[in-house]
Amino acid sequence: MKQLLPFLPDVIGIITSPTGAVIRDILHRLADRFPRQVIVWPVKVQGEGSAEQVAAAIHGFNAFPFERIPRPDVVIVARGGGSLEDLW
């Protein structure tokens, strides 16, 4: 179900590679401009199986019980760099 984005999210979920430059860039920008709690769901973002991992992470964020940690207000799916062919 599509929902409106919150004006000021408290918790941000990020689906991306934990070792890529894009996660460092996102965390740096958030720390500088908009410090918030971040939950990273690590996935492959390139190559065989990456699309399935990203889709599973989206489903995982939706299904996770979030009893001990807060549920994200928004989720970012991020991939940086790479060729257009790799993205396809």
Short mmCIF file of C-alpha atoms in Angstrom, two decimals, residues 1-38:
data_model
loop_
_atom_site.label_atom_id
_atom_site.label_comp_id
_atom_site.label_asym_id
_atom_site.label_seq_id
_atom_site.Cartn_x
_atom_site.Cartn_y
_atom_site.Cartn_z
CA MET A 1 0.00 0.00 0.00
CA LYS A 2 1.42 3.37 -1.01
CA GLN A 3 1.75 5.85 1.86
CA LEU A 4 2.81 9.47 2.12
CA LEU A 5 6.42 10.04 3.14
CA PRO A 6 6.75 11.43 6.66
CA PHE A 7 7.99 15.01 6.80
CA LEU A 8 10.65 14.14 9.39
CA PRO A 9 11.39 10.40 9.59
CA ASP A 10 12.95 9.27 12.87
CA VAL A 11 14.27 5.94 11.60
CA ILE A 12 15.60 5.28 8.09
CA GLY A 13 16.02 1.79 6.66
CA ILE A 14 18.65 1.39 3.94
CA ILE A 15 18.89 -1.58 1.58
CA THR A 16 22.32 -1.62 -0.05
CA SER A 17 25.78 -3.16 -0.02
CA PRO A 18 27.39 -2.56 3.38
CA THR A 19 30.84 -2.25 1.75
CA GLY A 20 30.06 0.09 -1.15
CA ALA A 21 30.73 3.81 -1.38
CA VAL A 22 27.02 4.62 -1.49
CA ILE A 23 26.38 3.60 2.13
CA ARG A 24 29.30 5.73 3.31
CA ASP A 25 27.94 8.68 1.29
CA ILE A 26 24.41 8.27 2.69
CA LEU A 27 25.61 7.94 6.29
CA HIS A 28 27.93 10.94 5.89
CA ARG A 29 25.16 13.15 4.46
CA LEU A 30 22.71 12.08 7.15
CA ALA A 31 25.24 12.76 9.91
CA ASP A 32 26.02 16.21 8.48
CA ARG A 33 22.53 17.36 7.61
CA PHE A 34 19.89 15.23 9.28
CA PRO A 35 21.14 12.89 12.03
CA ARG A 36 18.74 9.97 12.33
CA GLN A 37 18.79 6.35 13.42
CA VAL A 38 19.65 4.09 10.48
#
